[in-house]
Short mmCIF file of C-alpha atoms and ligand atoms in Angstrom, two decimals:
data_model
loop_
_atom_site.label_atom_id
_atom_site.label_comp_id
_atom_site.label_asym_id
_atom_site.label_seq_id
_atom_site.Cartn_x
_atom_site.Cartn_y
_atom_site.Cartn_z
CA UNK A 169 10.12 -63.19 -15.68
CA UNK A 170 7.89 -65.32 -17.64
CA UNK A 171 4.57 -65.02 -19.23
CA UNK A 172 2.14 -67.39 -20.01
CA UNK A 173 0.27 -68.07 -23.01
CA UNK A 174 -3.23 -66.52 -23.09
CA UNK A 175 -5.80 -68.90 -22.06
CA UNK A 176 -9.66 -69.45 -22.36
CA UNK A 177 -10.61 -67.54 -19.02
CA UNK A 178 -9.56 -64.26 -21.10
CA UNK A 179 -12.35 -62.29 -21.99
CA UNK A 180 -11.01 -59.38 -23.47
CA UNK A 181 -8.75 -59.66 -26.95
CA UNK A 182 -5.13 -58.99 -26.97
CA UNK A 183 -4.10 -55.65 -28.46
CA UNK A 184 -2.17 -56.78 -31.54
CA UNK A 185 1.56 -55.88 -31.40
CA UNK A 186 1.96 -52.31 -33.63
CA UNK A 187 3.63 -54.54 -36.84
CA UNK A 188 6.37 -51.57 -36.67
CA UNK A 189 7.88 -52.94 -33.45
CA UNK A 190 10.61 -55.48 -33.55
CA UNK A 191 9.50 -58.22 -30.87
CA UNK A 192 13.04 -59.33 -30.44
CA UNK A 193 14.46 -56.05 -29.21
CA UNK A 194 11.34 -55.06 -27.22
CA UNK A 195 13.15 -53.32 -23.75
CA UNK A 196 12.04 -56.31 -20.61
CA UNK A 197 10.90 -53.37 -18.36
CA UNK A 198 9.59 -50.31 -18.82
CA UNK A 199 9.32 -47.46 -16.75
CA UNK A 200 7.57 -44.36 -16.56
CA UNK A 201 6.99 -40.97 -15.03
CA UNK A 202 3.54 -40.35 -15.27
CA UNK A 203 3.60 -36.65 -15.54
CA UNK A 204 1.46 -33.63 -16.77
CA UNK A 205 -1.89 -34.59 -14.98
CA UNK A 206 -2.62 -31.28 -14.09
CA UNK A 207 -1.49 -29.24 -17.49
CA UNK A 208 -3.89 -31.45 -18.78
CA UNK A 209 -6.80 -30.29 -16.67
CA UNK A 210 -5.87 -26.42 -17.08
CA UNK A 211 -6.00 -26.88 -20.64
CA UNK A 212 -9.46 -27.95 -20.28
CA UNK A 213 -10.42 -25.65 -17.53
CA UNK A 214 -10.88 -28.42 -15.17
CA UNK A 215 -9.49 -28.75 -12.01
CA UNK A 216 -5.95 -30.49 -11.36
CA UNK A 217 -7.49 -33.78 -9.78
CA UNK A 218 -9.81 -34.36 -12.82
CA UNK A 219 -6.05 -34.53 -14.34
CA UNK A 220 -5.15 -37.43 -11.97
CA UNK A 221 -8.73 -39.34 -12.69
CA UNK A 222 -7.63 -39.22 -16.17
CA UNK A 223 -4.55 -40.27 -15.47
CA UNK A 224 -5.62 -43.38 -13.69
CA UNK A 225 -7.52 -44.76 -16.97
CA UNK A 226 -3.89 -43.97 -18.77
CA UNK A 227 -2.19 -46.37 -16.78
CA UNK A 228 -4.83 -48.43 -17.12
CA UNK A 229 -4.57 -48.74 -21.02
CA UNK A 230 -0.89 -49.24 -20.60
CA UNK A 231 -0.21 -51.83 -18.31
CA UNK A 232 -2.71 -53.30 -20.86
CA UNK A 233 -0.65 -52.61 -24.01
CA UNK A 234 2.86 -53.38 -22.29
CA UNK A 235 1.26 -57.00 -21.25
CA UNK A 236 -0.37 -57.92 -24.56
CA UNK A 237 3.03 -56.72 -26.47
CA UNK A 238 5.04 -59.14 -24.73
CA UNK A 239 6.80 -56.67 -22.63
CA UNK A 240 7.50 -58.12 -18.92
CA UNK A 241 7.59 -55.25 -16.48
CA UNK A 242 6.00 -51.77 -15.84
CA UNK A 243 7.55 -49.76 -12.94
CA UNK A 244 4.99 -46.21 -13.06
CA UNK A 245 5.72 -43.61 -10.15
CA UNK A 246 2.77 -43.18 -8.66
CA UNK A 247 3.29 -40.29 -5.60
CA UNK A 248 7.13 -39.25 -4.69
CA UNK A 249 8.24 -38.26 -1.41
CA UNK A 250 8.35 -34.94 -2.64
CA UNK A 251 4.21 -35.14 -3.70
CA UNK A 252 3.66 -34.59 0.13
CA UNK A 253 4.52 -31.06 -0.45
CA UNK A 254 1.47 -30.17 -2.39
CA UNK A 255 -1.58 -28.65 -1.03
CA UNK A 256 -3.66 -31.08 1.53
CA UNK A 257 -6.81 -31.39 -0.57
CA UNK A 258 -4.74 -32.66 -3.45
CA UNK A 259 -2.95 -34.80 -1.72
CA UNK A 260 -5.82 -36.31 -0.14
CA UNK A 261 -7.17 -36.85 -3.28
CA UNK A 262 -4.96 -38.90 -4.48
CA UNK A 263 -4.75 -40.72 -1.39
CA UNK A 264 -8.74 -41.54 -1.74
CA UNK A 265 -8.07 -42.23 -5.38
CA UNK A 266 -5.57 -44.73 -5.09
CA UNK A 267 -7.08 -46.81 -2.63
CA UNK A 268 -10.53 -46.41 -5.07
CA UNK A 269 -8.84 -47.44 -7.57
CA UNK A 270 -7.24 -50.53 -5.93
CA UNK A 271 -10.72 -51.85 -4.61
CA UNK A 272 -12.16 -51.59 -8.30
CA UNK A 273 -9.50 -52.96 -10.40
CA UNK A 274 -8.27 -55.71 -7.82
CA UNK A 275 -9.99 -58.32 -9.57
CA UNK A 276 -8.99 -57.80 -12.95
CA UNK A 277 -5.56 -57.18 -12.19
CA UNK A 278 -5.83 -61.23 -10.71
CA UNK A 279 -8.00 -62.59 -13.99
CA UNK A 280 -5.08 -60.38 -15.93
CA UNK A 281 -2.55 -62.76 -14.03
CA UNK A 282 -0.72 -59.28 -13.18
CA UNK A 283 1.74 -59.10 -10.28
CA UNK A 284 1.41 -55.72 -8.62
CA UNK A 285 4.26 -54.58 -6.16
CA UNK A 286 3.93 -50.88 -4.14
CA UNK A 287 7.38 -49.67 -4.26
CA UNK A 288 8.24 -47.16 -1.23
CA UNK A 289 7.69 -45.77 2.42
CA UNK A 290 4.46 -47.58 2.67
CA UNK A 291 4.11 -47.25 6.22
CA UNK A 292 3.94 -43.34 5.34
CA UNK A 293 0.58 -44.03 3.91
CA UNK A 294 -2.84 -43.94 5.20
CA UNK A 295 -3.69 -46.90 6.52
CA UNK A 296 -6.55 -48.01 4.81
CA UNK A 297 -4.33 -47.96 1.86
CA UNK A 298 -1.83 -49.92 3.32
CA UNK A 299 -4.25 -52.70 4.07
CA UNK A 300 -5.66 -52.70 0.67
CA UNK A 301 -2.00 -52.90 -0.73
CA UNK A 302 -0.86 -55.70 1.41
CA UNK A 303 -4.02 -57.82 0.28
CA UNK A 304 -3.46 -56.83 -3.63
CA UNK A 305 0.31 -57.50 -3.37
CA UNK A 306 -0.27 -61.01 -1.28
CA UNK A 307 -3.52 -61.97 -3.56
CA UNK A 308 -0.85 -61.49 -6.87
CA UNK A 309 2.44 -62.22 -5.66
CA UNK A 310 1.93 -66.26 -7.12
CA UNK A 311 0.44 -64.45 -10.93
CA UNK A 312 2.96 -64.75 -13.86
CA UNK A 313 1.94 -62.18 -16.10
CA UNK A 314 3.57 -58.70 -16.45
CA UNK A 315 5.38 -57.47 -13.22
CA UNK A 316 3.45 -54.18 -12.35
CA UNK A 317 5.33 -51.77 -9.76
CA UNK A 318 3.46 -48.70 -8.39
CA UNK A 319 5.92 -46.60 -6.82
CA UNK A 320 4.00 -44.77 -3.92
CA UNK A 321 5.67 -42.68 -1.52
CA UNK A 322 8.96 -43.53 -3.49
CA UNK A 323 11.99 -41.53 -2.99
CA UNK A 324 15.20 -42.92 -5.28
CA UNK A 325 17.40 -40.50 -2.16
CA UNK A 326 15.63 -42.53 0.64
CA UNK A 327 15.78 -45.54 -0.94
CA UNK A 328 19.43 -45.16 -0.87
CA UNK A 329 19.50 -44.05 2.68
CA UNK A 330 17.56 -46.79 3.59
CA UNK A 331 19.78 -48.97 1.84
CA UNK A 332 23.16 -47.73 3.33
CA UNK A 333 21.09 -48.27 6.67
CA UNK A 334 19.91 -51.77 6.24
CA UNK A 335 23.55 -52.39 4.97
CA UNK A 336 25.35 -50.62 8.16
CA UNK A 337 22.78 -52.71 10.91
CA UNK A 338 23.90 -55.81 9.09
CA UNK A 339 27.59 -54.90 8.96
CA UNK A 340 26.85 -54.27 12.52
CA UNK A 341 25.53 -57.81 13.49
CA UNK A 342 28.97 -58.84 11.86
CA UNK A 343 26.66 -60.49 8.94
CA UNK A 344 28.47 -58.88 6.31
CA UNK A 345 32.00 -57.05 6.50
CA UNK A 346 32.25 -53.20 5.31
CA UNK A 347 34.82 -54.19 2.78
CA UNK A 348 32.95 -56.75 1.04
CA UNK A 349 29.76 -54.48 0.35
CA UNK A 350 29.79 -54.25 -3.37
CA UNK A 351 26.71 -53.30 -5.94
CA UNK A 352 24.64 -56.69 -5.47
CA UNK A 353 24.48 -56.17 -2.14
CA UNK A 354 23.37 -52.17 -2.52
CA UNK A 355 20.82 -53.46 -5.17
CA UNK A 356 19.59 -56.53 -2.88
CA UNK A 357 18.93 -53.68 -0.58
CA UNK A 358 16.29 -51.75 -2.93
CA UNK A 359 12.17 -52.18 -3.09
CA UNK A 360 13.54 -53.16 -6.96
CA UNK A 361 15.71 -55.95 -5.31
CA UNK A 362 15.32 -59.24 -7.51
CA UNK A 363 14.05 -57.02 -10.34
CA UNK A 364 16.00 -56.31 -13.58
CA UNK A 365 16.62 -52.21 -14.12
CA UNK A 366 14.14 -50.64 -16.68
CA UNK A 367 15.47 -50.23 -20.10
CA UNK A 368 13.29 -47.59 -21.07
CA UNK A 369 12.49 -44.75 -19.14
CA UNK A 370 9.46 -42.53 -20.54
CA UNK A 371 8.78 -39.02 -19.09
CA UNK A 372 5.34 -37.91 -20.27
CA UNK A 373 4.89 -33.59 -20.89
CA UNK A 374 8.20 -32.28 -21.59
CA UNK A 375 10.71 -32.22 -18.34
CA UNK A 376 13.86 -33.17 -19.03
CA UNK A 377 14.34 -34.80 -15.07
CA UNK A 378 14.44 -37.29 -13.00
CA UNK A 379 12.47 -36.00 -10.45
CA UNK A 380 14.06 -39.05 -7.88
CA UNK A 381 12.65 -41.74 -9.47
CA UNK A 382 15.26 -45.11 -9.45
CA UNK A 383 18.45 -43.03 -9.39
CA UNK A 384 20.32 -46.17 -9.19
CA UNK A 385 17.93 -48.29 -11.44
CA UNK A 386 17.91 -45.78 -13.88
CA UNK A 387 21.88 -46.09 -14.56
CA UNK A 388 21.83 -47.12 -18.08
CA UNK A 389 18.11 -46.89 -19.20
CA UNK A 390 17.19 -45.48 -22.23
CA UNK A 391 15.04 -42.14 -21.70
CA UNK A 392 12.74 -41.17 -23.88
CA UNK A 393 10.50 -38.03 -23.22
CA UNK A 394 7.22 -37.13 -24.76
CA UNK A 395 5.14 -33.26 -24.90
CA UNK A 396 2.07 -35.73 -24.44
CA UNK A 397 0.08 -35.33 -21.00
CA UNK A 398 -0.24 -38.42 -19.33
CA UNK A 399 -3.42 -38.53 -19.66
CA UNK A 400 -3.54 -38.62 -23.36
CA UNK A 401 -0.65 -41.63 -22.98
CA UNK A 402 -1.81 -44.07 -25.48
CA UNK A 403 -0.79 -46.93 -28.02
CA UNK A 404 0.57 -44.53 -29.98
CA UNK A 405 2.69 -42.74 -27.61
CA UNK A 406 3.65 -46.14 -26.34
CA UNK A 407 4.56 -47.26 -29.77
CA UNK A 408 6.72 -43.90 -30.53
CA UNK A 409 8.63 -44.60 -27.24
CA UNK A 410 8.88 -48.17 -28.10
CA UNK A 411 10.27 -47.26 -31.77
CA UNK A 412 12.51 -44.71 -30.11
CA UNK A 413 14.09 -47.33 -27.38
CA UNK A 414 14.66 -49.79 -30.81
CA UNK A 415 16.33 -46.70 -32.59
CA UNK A 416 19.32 -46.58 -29.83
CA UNK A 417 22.70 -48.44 -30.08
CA UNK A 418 23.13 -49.08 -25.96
CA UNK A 419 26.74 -49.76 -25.68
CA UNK A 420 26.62 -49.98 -21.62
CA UNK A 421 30.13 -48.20 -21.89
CA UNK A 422 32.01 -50.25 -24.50
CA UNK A 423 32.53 -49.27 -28.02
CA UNK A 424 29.95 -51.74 -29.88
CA UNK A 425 26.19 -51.51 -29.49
CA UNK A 426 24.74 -54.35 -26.78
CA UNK A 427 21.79 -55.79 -28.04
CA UNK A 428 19.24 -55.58 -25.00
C1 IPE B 48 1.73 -36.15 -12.24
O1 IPE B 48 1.06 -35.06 -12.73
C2 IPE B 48 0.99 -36.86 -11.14
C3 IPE B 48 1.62 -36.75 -9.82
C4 IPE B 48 2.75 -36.18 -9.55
C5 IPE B 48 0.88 -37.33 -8.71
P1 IPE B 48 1.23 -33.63 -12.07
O2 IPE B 48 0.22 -33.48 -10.98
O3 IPE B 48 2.64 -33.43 -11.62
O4 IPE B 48 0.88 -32.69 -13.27
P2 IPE B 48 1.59 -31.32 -13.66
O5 IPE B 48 3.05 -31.60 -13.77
O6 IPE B 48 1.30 -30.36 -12.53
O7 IPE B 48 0.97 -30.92 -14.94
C1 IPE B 49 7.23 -36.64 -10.67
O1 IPE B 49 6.42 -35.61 -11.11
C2 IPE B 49 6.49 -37.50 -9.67
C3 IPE B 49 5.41 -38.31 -10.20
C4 IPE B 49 5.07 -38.40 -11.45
C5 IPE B 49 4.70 -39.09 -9.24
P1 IPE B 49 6.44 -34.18 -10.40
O2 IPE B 49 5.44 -33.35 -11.10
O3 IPE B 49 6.27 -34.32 -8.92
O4 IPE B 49 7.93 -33.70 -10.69
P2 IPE B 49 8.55 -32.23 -10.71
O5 IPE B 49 8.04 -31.52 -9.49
O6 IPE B 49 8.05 -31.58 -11.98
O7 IPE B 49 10.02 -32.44 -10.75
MG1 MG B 50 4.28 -32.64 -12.52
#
């Protein structure tokens, strides 16, 4: 995944790279558990979906950061297939809130050159969110700037399932024999297929979980979790993270550190 240089039709300045970070062992993708929207809200006495409003201008300020420092992929989970589980009006809300925000920031996501991918059971959404994903992810797909993946409706279980499925209809067709199934073909399987696995993995407001996000992505990703709210995710958080990633040896097993 490349990037090009910036070019004249920018309009906003590049956030400088903190001069802390090492560029050459900045991790390639980055993902992130956006968590804590609504213990930010209590703490303010607002109510839980102010939480999520803020969190929208979070990810917003670092998809900008992780694109001006050079860093070539944000995966952020977005709703899980557990989120469904939460009371109506909530979930509505962020139903109406995504697609909002997709309408407004469309266009600067194509002058940013970003490529944004929805990761999950999309056809579990409503359907005037669908549309408006299909037409963001066709009217980016060509745009080499950062890789931006909002996993919606994203399950790491069912994404499994649905893998072992798509695997058994082919091994069914006699396209592929049971025997020779091995992890490229699992991982060709995935919404990530094609994609490299996150290095980093930052959970925002203290849980120490997965919470079914990439269970086989995640594998060897280094996790790094943060008290902050995601809503008050911001350079400096995403600097501490990124110091944190460049303060691990990842030895992917072996016995000497891997340089990532
Ligand atoms: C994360 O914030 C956003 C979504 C899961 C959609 P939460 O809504 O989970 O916030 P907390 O964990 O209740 O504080
Ligand atoms: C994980 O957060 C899902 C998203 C951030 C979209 P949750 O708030 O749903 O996770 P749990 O319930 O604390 O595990
Ligand atoms: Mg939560």
């Amino acid at each position: 995944m490349s990037r090009l240089p910036a070019t004249s039709t920018d309009t906003q300045t590049r956030a400088p790279r903190p001069e802390a970070l090492d560029q050459s062992r900045l991790p390639a993708h980055v993902a992130v558990i956006m968590d804590g929207n609504g213990r930010w809200a209590k703490s303010r006495g607002l109510p839980r979906v102010m939480g999520h409003r803020a969190g929208v201008e979070a990810l917003k300020t670092t998809l900008r950061l992780c694109s001006d420092w050079g860093i070539q992929a944000l995966t952020a989970y977005a709703f899980s297939t557990e989120n469904w589980s939460r009371p109506g009006d909530e979930v509505s809300f962020l139903m109406t809130l995504f697609e909002r925000v997709l309408k407004s920031e469309l266009k600067s996501l194509e002058k940013e050159r970003v490529r944004i991918r929805f990761l999950g059971d999309l056809d579990g959404l409503p359907d005037g969110l669908q549309a408006l994903i299909t037409d963001a992810m066709e009217r980016t797909s060509e745009n080499q700037g950062i890789q931006f993946n909002v996993c919606t409706n994203y399950g790491g279980r069912r994404e499994l399932v649905r893998a072992a499925q798509r695997l058994a209809e082919r091994a069914v067709r006699g396209e592929l024999s049971p025997q020779s199934i091995d992890e490229n073909h699992l991982a060709a399987e995935l919404f990530t297929a094609g994609m490299e696995d996150p290095d980093l993995l930052i959970r925002t407001s203290g849980e120490q979980r997965i919470s079914n996000f990439l269970l086989w992505q995640l594998a060897y990703a280094e996790i790094h979790i943060t008290d902050v709210h995601w809503p008050d995710f911001d350079a400096q958080a995403l600097t501490q993270a990124l110091l944190d990633f460049q303060s691990r040896n990842r030895r992917f097993g072996g016995l000497e550190p891997i340089k990532s």
